[in-house]
Amino acid sequence: MVTQVTSFSRSGLSDWLIQRLTSVILLAYFICLAGILLGGVDYSAWKAMHDTTAMRIFTLLAAMSLAAHAWIGLWAVYTDYLTERMLGPRGHVIRRFCQLGTVLALVIYLLWVIQILWG
Amino acid sequence: MLQVSIYRYNPEVDNAPHMQEFEFDTEGKDLMVLDVLEAIKAGHDSSVTYRRSCREGVCGSDGLNINGKNGLACITPLSETVKNDKLVVRPLPGLPVIRDLVVDMSLFYAQYEKIQPFLKNNSPAPAIERLQSPEDRSQLDGLYECILCACCSTSCPSFWWNPDRFIGPAGLLQAYRFLADTRDTATDERLSKLDDPFSVFRCHGIQNCVNVCPKGLNPTKAIGHIRTMLLNRAT
Ligand code: SF4
Ligand code: SF4
């Protein structure tokens, strides 16, 4: 069986399911935020809402979903276009480089969210 | 006058491919694209090279890119494809060109081979044949008719980018043909081989395959069935 160590779960089915699940979580989160914003909030109410444990967990969940979703999506894009077939012998190097950059960005982004929420 | 533009490439003498122009008089007849190619080969330039055999959409050997859309030259009438008297014929995209309109199908066949396109059943064979009910047999309709012309797989961007790892619509349609066959007992083994990130899951539902299949088959739907089978098996 062809497995790809750099894919999210190494299973096409799991990646596919996670991609769908995380998109539902993200949709729910952004609808929720949009609803609150459209309802009109001031700064103190906005901050109080984000200080509740439930909202913190929801935000963290959304951030984790975004990271997983972005990784699976970008991994597919990179393995389509940044390959030896498309770019010649340097393709693999360029792909590893972009994958590394993406992982770094996503990890920093996640840590930053955690720091904002609990810092 | 029909302006015919044909992709020419002979690796023995050409450094790069080029398009060759021909003027062709259809005498008002609605010919098939293959008829035009035959007439050009007979009357204009005998070196124009392409594959053909049955000339009636059964053998699947004259799959070509005709005015930008893949199809069988023998059953594509000019009236269906020609606008402004222009006919542009190129080889199927994404596969290496051997000469002119002839492509190397090895990658395509390698994917077909991967899905093990034969019945697997370990139970002892009955005296005469393995019978199927008419209902079970009808599960194979829309699957077995594929003639492996490669029009679908070579119109699929996912197959262009990963022809060595994504099985492609033609192979997957046949994979489902054996998954759906009640006489085949290797369902689990077959599914296990498809559960990696490339074989099936590189399909993003673009549906180019459905759009071009000269047999009117629907690989995207078959791929959806495979995905559902994988999901049901795992949950
Ligand atoms: S599914 Fe259709 S287009 Fe694809 S190989 Fe079979 S007959 Fe050709
Ligand atoms: S539906 Fe899937 S197999 Fe068909 S052309 Fe699109 S990506 Fe390729």
CSV table of C-alpha atoms and ligand atoms in Angstrom, one decimal:
chain,number,residue,atom,x,y,z
A,1,MET,CA,0.0,0.0,0.0
A,2,VAL,CA,1.2,3.5,-0.8
A,3,THR,CA,1.6,5.5,2.3
A,4,GLN,CA,2.9,9.0,2.6
A,5,VAL,CA,4.6,9.8,5.8
A,6,THR,CA,3.9,13.5,5.5
A,7,SER,CA,0.2,13.1,4.9
A,8,PHE,CA,-1.9,13.9,7.9
A,9,SER,CA,-3.1,10.4,8.8
A,10,ARG,CA,-1.5,8.3,6.1
A,11,SER,CA,-5.0,7.1,5.3
A,12,GLY,CA,-6.8,8.7,2.4
A,13,LEU,CA,-10.1,7.9,4.1
A,14,SER,CA,-9.1,9.5,7.4
A,15,ASP,CA,-7.7,12.5,5.7
A,16,TRP,CA,-10.9,12.9,3.7
A,17,LEU,CA,-13.1,12.5,6.8
A,18,ILE,CA,-11.0,14.9,8.9
A,19,GLN,CA,-11.2,17.4,6.1
A,20,ARG,CA,-15.0,17.3,6.1
A,21,LEU,CA,-15.3,17.3,9.9
A,22,THR,CA,-13.0,20.2,10.4
A,23,SER,CA,-14.8,22.2,7.8
A,24,VAL,CA,-18.1,21.7,9.7
A,25,ILE,CA,-16.4,22.8,12.9
A,26,LEU,CA,-15.0,25.9,11.2
A,27,LEU,CA,-18.3,26.7,9.6
A,28,ALA,CA,-20.1,26.4,13.0
A,29,TYR,CA,-17.5,28.6,14.6
A,30,PHE,CA,-17.6,31.4,12.1
A,31,ILE,CA,-21.4,31.4,11.9
A,32,CYS,CA,-21.4,31.6,15.7
A,33,LEU,CA,-19.0,34.6,15.6
A,34,ALA,CA,-20.8,36.3,12.8
A,35,GLY,CA,-24.1,35.9,14.6
A,36,ILE,CA,-22.6,37.6,17.7
A,37,LEU,CA,-20.9,40.3,15.8
A,38,LEU,CA,-24.0,41.1,13.8
A,39,GLY,CA,-26.1,41.2,17.0
A,40,GLY,CA,-23.8,44.0,18.1
A,41,VAL,CA,-21.3,43.6,21.0
A,42,ASP,CA,-19.1,46.1,22.8
A,43,TYR,CA,-15.5,45.3,23.8
A,44,SER,CA,-16.3,44.2,27.4
A,45,ALA,CA,-19.0,41.8,26.3
A,46,TRP,CA,-16.8,40.4,23.6
A,47,LYS,CA,-13.9,39.9,26.1
A,48,ALA,CA,-16.2,38.4,28.7
A,49,MET,CA,-17.5,35.9,26.2
A,50,HIS,CA,-14.0,34.8,25.2
A,51,ASP,CA,-13.1,34.4,28.8
A,52,THR,CA,-15.6,31.6,29.3
A,53,THR,CA,-14.2,28.1,29.3
A,54,ALA,CA,-16.7,27.0,26.7
A,55,MET,CA,-15.7,29.7,24.3
A,56,ARG,CA,-12.0,29.1,24.8
A,57,ILE,CA,-12.4,25.4,24.0
A,58,PHE,CA,-14.5,26.3,21.0
A,59,THR,CA,-11.9,28.7,19.8
A,60,LEU,CA,-9.1,26.2,20.3
A,61,LEU,CA,-11.1,23.6,18.5
A,62,ALA,CA,-11.6,25.9,15.6
A,63,ALA,CA,-7.9,26.8,15.5
A,64,MET,CA,-6.9,23.1,15.6
A,65,SER,CA,-9.4,22.4,12.9
A,66,LEU,CA,-8.0,25.2,10.8
A,67,ALA,CA,-4.5,23.8,11.2
A,68,ALA,CA,-5.5,20.2,10.3
A,69,HIS,CA,-7.6,21.5,7.4
A,70,ALA,CA,-4.9,23.7,6.0
A,71,TRP,CA,-2.3,20.9,6.3
A,72,ILE,CA,-4.4,18.3,4.5
A,73,GLY,CA,-5.4,20.8,1.8
A,74,LEU,CA,-1.9,22.2,1.2
A,75,TRP,CA,-0.4,18.7,1.3
A,76,ALA,CA,-2.6,17.7,-1.6
A,77,VAL,CA,-1.7,20.9,-3.5
A,78,TYR,CA,2.1,20.4,-2.8
A,79,THR,CA,2.0,16.8,-3.9
A,80,ASP,CA,0.2,17.8,-7.1
A,81,TYR,CA,2.3,20.7,-8.2
A,82,LEU,CA,5.6,20.7,-6.3
A,83,THR,CA,6.9,17.4,-7.6
A,84,GLU,CA,9.8,16.1,-9.6
A,85,ARG,CA,7.3,15.5,-12.5
A,86,MET,CA,6.4,19.2,-12.5
A,87,LEU,CA,9.6,21.0,-11.4
A,88,GLY,CA,12.4,18.6,-12.3
A,89,PRO,CA,14.9,17.0,-10.0
A,90,ARG,CA,14.6,19.8,-7.5
A,91,GLY,CA,10.9,19.2,-7.0
A,92,HIS,CA,11.3,17.1,-3.9
A,93,VAL,CA,13.5,19.7,-2.2
A,94,ILE,CA,11.2,22.5,-3.0
A,95,ARG,CA,8.2,20.5,-1.7
A,96,ARG,CA,10.0,19.5,1.6
A,97,PHE,CA,10.9,23.2,2.1
A,98,CYS,CA,7.3,24.4,1.6
A,99,GLN,CA,5.9,21.6,3.8
A,100,LEU,CA,8.4,22.6,6.5
A,101,GLY,CA,7.4,26.2,6.2
A,102,THR,CA,3.7,25.3,6.4
A,103,VAL,CA,4.2,23.1,9.5
A,104,LEU,CA,6.2,25.8,11.2
A,105,ALA,CA,3.6,28.5,10.4
A,106,LEU,CA,0.7,26.3,11.6
A,107,VAL,CA,2.4,25.3,14.9
A,108,ILE,CA,3.4,28.9,15.7
A,109,TYR,CA,-0.1,30.0,14.9
A,110,LEU,CA,-1.6,27.3,17.2
A,111,LEU,CA,0.7,28.2,20.1
A,112,TRP,CA,-0.1,31.9,19.5
A,113,VAL,CA,-3.9,31.1,19.8
A,114,ILE,CA,-3.3,29.2,23.0
A,115,GLN,CA,-1.2,32.1,24.4
A,116,ILE,CA,-3.9,34.6,23.6
A,117,LEU,CA,-6.7,32.4,25.1
A,118,TRP,CA,-4.9,31.5,28.3
A,119,GLY,CA,-2.0,33.9,28.5
B,1,MET,CA,-13.3,24.6,-46.5
B,2,LEU,CA,-12.4,22.9,-43.2
B,3,GLN,CA,-9.2,24.1,-41.6
B,4,VAL,CA,-7.6,21.1,-40.0
B,5,SER,CA,-4.8,21.5,-37.6
B,6,ILE,CA,-2.9,18.3,-36.6
B,7,TYR,CA,-0.3,17.8,-33.9
B,8,ARG,CA,2.9,16.5,-35.4
B,9,TYR,CA,5.9,15.1,-33.6
B,10,ASN,CA,8.4,12.5,-34.9
B,11,PRO,CA,11.1,12.2,-32.2
B,12,GLU,CA,13.5,10.8,-34.8
B,13,VAL,CA,13.6,14.0,-36.8
B,14,ASP,CA,11.8,16.8,-34.8
B,15,ASN,CA,13.3,18.7,-31.9
B,16,ALA,CA,9.8,19.8,-30.8
B,17,PRO,CA,6.2,19.1,-31.7
B,18,HIS,CA,4.4,21.5,-34.1
B,19,MET,CA,1.0,21.9,-35.6
B,20,GLN,CA,0.5,21.1,-39.3
B,21,GLU,CA,-2.3,22.8,-41.2
B,22,PHE,CA,-4.4,21.2,-43.9
B,23,GLU,CA,-7.3,22.5,-46.0
B,24,PHE,CA,-10.0,19.9,-46.3
B,25,ASP,CA,-13.1,19.9,-48.4
B,26,THR,CA,-15.9,17.9,-46.7
B,27,GLU,CA,-18.2,18.3,-49.8
B,28,GLY,CA,-20.9,19.3,-47.4
B,29,LYS,CA,-20.9,15.9,-45.7
B,30,ASP,CA,-21.1,15.5,-41.9
B,31,LEU,CA,-18.1,13.2,-41.6
B,32,MET,CA,-16.6,11.7,-38.5
B,33,VAL,CA,-13.3,13.1,-37.4
B,34,LEU,CA,-11.6,9.8,-38.1
B,35,ASP,CA,-12.9,10.0,-41.8
B,36,VAL,CA,-11.1,13.4,-42.1
B,37,LEU,CA,-7.9,11.9,-40.7
B,38,GLU,CA,-8.1,9.0,-43.0
B,39,ALA,CA,-8.7,11.2,-46.0
B,40,ILE,CA,-5.8,13.5,-45.1
B,41,LYS,CA,-3.5,10.5,-44.6
B,42,ALA,CA,-4.6,9.1,-48.0
B,43,GLY,CA,-4.7,12.3,-50.0
B,44,HIS,CA,-2.4,14.9,-48.3
B,45,ASP,CA,0.3,13.4,-46.1
B,46,SER,CA,0.7,9.7,-45.6
B,47,SER,CA,3.0,10.2,-42.6
B,48,VAL,CA,0.2,11.4,-40.3
B,49,THR,CA,0.2,8.8,-37.6
B,50,TYR,CA,-2.7,7.7,-35.3
B,51,ARG,CA,-4.2,4.6,-33.8
B,52,ARG,CA,-7.5,3.2,-35.1
B,53,SER,CA,-9.1,-0.1,-35.5
B,54,CYS,CA,-12.8,-0.8,-35.4
B,55,ARG,CA,-13.9,2.7,-36.6
B,56,GLU,CA,-17.2,2.4,-34.8
B,57,GLY,CA,-16.6,3.3,-31.1
B,58,VAL,CA,-16.0,-0.3,-29.9
B,59,CYS,CA,-12.3,-0.8,-29.7
B,60,GLY,CA,-11.3,2.5,-28.0
B,61,SER,CA,-8.1,3.0,-29.8
B,62,ASP,CA,-8.7,6.4,-31.4
B,63,GLY,CA,-9.2,8.4,-28.3
B,64,LEU,CA,-7.9,11.9,-29.2
B,65,ASN,CA,-8.2,15.5,-28.1
B,66,ILE,CA,-10.5,17.0,-30.6
B,67,ASN,CA,-11.0,20.8,-30.5
B,68,GLY,CA,-9.9,20.7,-26.9
B,69,LYS,CA,-12.2,17.8,-25.7
B,70,ASN,CA,-11.3,14.2,-25.5
B,71,GLY,CA,-13.3,11.8,-27.5
B,72,LEU,CA,-13.2,8.9,-30.0
B,73,ALA,CA,-12.5,10.3,-33.5
B,74,CYS,CA,-14.6,7.5,-35.1
B,75,ILE,CA,-17.8,8.5,-33.4
B,76,THR,CA,-17.4,12.3,-33.2
B,77,PRO,CA,-19.2,13.9,-36.1
B,78,LEU,CA,-17.8,17.2,-37.4
B,79,SER,CA,-21.2,18.8,-36.7
B,80,GLU,CA,-20.7,18.2,-33.0
B,81,THR,CA,-17.2,19.6,-32.6
B,82,VAL,CA,-16.4,22.0,-35.4
B,83,LYS,CA,-17.2,25.7,-35.0
B,84,ASN,CA,-16.0,28.4,-37.5
B,85,ASP,CA,-14.6,25.6,-39.8
B,86,LYS,CA,-11.7,24.8,-37.5
B,87,LEU,CA,-10.7,21.3,-36.4
B,88,VAL,CA,-7.8,20.9,-34.1
B,89,VAL,CA,-6.6,17.4,-33.3
B,90,ARG,CA,-4.1,16.6,-30.6
B,91,PRO,CA,-3.0,13.5,-28.8
B,92,LEU,CA,-4.6,12.6,-25.4
B,93,PRO,CA,-3.2,15.0,-22.9
B,94,GLY,CA,-0.8,14.0,-20.1
B,95,LEU,CA,0.7,10.9,-21.6
B,96,PRO,CA,4.1,10.8,-23.4
B,97,VAL,CA,3.8,11.1,-27.2
B,98,ILE,CA,5.3,8.3,-29.2
B,99,ARG,CA,4.6,9.9,-32.5
B,100,ASP,CA,2.0,12.5,-33.8
B,101,LEU,CA,-1.3,11.4,-32.3
B,102,VAL,CA,-0.1,8.2,-30.7
B,103,VAL,CA,0.6,8.2,-27.0
B,104,ASP,CA,2.3,5.8,-24.7
B,105,MET,CA,-0.5,4.2,-22.6
B,106,SER,CA,1.8,2.3,-20.2
B,107,LEU,CA,1.0,4.5,-17.2
B,108,PHE,CA,-2.7,4.1,-17.9
B,109,TYR,CA,-2.5,0.3,-18.2
B,110,ALA,CA,-0.3,0.1,-15.1
B,111,GLN,CA,-3.1,1.7,-13.1
B,112,TYR,CA,-5.6,-0.7,-14.6
B,113,GLU,CA,-3.4,-3.6,-13.6
B,114,LYS,CA,-3.2,-2.4,-10.1
B,115,ILE,CA,-6.9,-2.8,-9.4
B,116,GLN,CA,-6.6,-6.5,-10.4
B,117,PRO,CA,-9.3,-6.5,-13.1
B,118,PHE,CA,-10.4,-10.2,-12.8
B,119,LEU,CA,-12.8,-12.1,-10.7
B,120,LYS,CA,-11.4,-13.4,-7.4
B,121,ASN,CA,-13.3,-16.1,-5.6
B,122,ASN,CA,-11.7,-18.7,-3.4
B,123,SER,CA,-14.7,-21.0,-3.1
B,124,PRO,CA,-14.6,-24.1,-5.3
B,125,ALA,CA,-15.9,-23.4,-8.7
B,126,PRO,CA,-19.4,-25.0,-9.4
B,127,ALA,CA,-19.7,-27.6,-12.2
B,128,ILE,CA,-21.0,-25.2,-14.8
B,129,GLU,CA,-20.8,-21.5,-13.9
B,130,ARG,CA,-21.2,-19.0,-11.0
B,131,LEU,CA,-24.8,-17.8,-11.4
B,132,GLN,CA,-26.0,-14.4,-10.5
B,133,SER,CA,-29.6,-13.1,-10.1
B,134,PRO,CA,-30.7,-10.6,-12.7
B,135,GLU,CA,-30.7,-8.0,-9.9
B,136,ASP,CA,-27.1,-8.7,-8.9
B,137,ARG,CA,-26.1,-8.7,-12.5
B,138,SER,CA,-27.7,-5.3,-13.0
B,139,GLN,CA,-25.2,-3.9,-10.5
B,140,LEU,CA,-22.6,-4.2,-13.2
B,141,ASP,CA,-24.5,-2.0,-15.7
B,142,GLY,CA,-22.8,1.2,-16.4
B,143,LEU,CA,-19.4,-0.3,-15.4
B,144,TYR,CA,-18.6,-3.3,-17.6
B,145,GLU,CA,-19.2,-1.3,-20.8
B,146,CYS,CA,-15.9,0.6,-20.4
B,147,ILE,CA,-13.6,0.2,-23.5
B,148,LEU,CA,-10.5,1.6,-21.8
B,149,CYS,CA,-10.1,4.3,-24.3
B,150,ALA,CA,-8.4,6.6,-21.7
B,151,CYS,CA,-10.4,9.6,-22.7
B,152,CYS,CA,-11.5,10.1,-19.1
B,153,SER,CA,-8.2,9.6,-17.2
B,154,THR,CA,-6.3,11.8,-19.7
B,155,SER,CA,-8.9,14.6,-19.1
B,156,CYS,CA,-8.5,14.4,-15.3
B,157,PRO,CA,-6.1,16.9,-13.7
B,158,SER,CA,-5.5,14.7,-10.8
B,159,PHE,CA,-4.3,12.0,-13.2
B,160,TRP,CA,-2.1,14.5,-15.0
B,161,TRP,CA,-0.3,15.4,-11.8
B,162,ASN,CA,0.0,11.9,-10.3
B,163,PRO,CA,-0.4,9.3,-13.1
B,164,ASP,CA,1.8,6.9,-11.2
B,165,ARG,CA,-0.1,7.1,-7.9
B,166,PHE,CA,-3.7,8.1,-8.6
B,167,ILE,CA,-5.6,5.2,-10.3
B,168,GLY,CA,-7.7,7.6,-12.4
B,169,PRO,CA,-11.3,7.4,-13.4
B,170,ALA,CA,-11.0,4.5,-15.8
B,171,GLY,CA,-9.2,2.2,-13.4
B,172,LEU,CA,-11.5,3.2,-10.5
B,173,LEU,CA,-14.6,2.5,-12.6
B,174,GLN,CA,-13.2,-1.0,-13.1
B,175,ALA,CA,-12.2,-1.3,-9.5
B,176,TYR,CA,-15.8,-0.6,-8.6
B,177,ARG,CA,-17.0,-3.1,-11.3
B,178,PHE,CA,-15.3,-5.9,-9.3
B,179,LEU,CA,-16.3,-4.5,-5.9
B,180,ALA,CA,-19.9,-4.5,-7.0
B,181,ASP,CA,-19.8,-8.0,-8.4
B,182,THR,CA,-21.5,-10.4,-6.0
B,183,ARG,CA,-19.4,-13.3,-7.4
B,184,ASP,CA,-16.2,-11.6,-6.2
B,185,THR,CA,-15.1,-12.4,-2.6
B,186,ALA,CA,-12.0,-10.2,-2.4
B,187,THR,CA,-13.9,-7.0,-1.5
B,188,ASP,CA,-11.9,-6.4,1.7
B,189,GLU,CA,-8.6,-7.1,0.1
B,190,ARG,CA,-9.5,-4.7,-2.8
B,191,LEU,CA,-10.6,-1.9,-0.5
B,192,SER,CA,-7.5,-2.2,1.6
B,193,LYS,CA,-5.4,-1.5,-1.4
B,194,LEU,CA,-7.4,1.7,-2.2
B,195,ASP,CA,-7.3,3.4,1.3
B,196,ASP,CA,-4.1,5.4,0.8
B,197,PRO,CA,-4.1,9.2,0.1
B,198,PHE,CA,-3.6,8.8,-3.6
B,199,SER,CA,-5.3,5.8,-5.3
B,200,VAL,CA,-8.9,7.0,-4.8
B,201,PHE,CA,-8.7,10.2,-2.7
B,202,ARG,CA,-7.0,12.3,-5.3
B,203,CYS,CA,-10.3,12.5,-7.0
B,204,HIS,CA,-11.7,15.9,-6.3
B,205,GLY,CA,-15.0,15.5,-8.1
B,206,ILE,CA,-14.0,17.7,-11.0
B,207,GLN,CA,-16.1,15.4,-13.3
B,208,ASN,CA,-14.1,16.0,-16.5
B,209,CYS,CA,-14.2,12.2,-16.8
B,210,VAL,CA,-18.0,12.1,-16.9
B,211,ASN,CA,-18.0,15.0,-19.4
B,212,VAL,CA,-15.9,13.1,-22.0
B,213,CYS,CA,-16.7,9.4,-21.7
B,214,PRO,CA,-17.8,8.3,-25.2
B,215,LYS,CA,-19.8,5.5,-23.6
B,216,GLY,CA,-21.7,7.8,-21.4
B,217,LEU,CA,-20.3,6.2,-18.2
B,218,ASN,CA,-20.0,7.9,-14.9
B,219,PRO,CA,-16.6,7.3,-13.1
B,220,THR,CA,-17.3,10.0,-10.5
B,221,LYS,CA,-20.3,8.1,-9.3
B,222,ALA,CA,-18.4,4.8,-9.1
B,223,ILE,CA,-15.6,6.6,-7.2
B,224,GLY,CA,-18.3,7.9,-4.8
B,225,HIS,CA,-19.5,4.3,-4.3
B,226,ILE,CA,-15.9,3.2,-3.5
B,227,ARG,CA,-15.6,6.0,-1.0
B,228,THR,CA,-18.8,5.0,0.7
B,229,MET,CA,-17.6,1.3,0.8
B,230,LEU,CA,-14.4,2.4,2.4
B,231,LEU,CA,-16.3,4.5,4.9
B,232,ASN,CA,-18.7,1.8,5.8
B,233,ARG,CA,-15.9,-0.7,6.3
B,234,ALA,CA,-14.0,1.7,8.6
B,235,THR,CA,-16.9,2.8,10.8
C,1,SF4,S1,-14.8,5.1,-18.6
C,1,SF4,FE1,-15.4,5.9,-20.6
C,1,SF4,S2,-13.8,7.4,-21.1
C,1,SF4,FE2,-13.0,6.2,-19.4
C,1,SF4,S3,-11.8,4.6,-20.4
C,1,SF4,FE3,-13.9,3.8,-20.0
C,1,SF4,S4,-15.0,4.1,-21.9
C,1,SF4,FE4,-13.2,5.4,-22.0
C,2,SF4,S1,-14.3,13.4,-11.0
C,2,SF4,FE1,-12.4,12.6,-10.1
C,2,SF4,S2,-11.7,11.1,-11.6
C,2,SF4,FE2,-13.2,12.3,-12.6
C,2,SF4,S3,-12.0,13.9,-13.7
C,2,SF4,FE3,-12.6,14.6,-11.7
C,2,SF4,S4,-11.0,14.3,-10.3
C,2,SF4,FE4,-10.7,13.0,-12.1
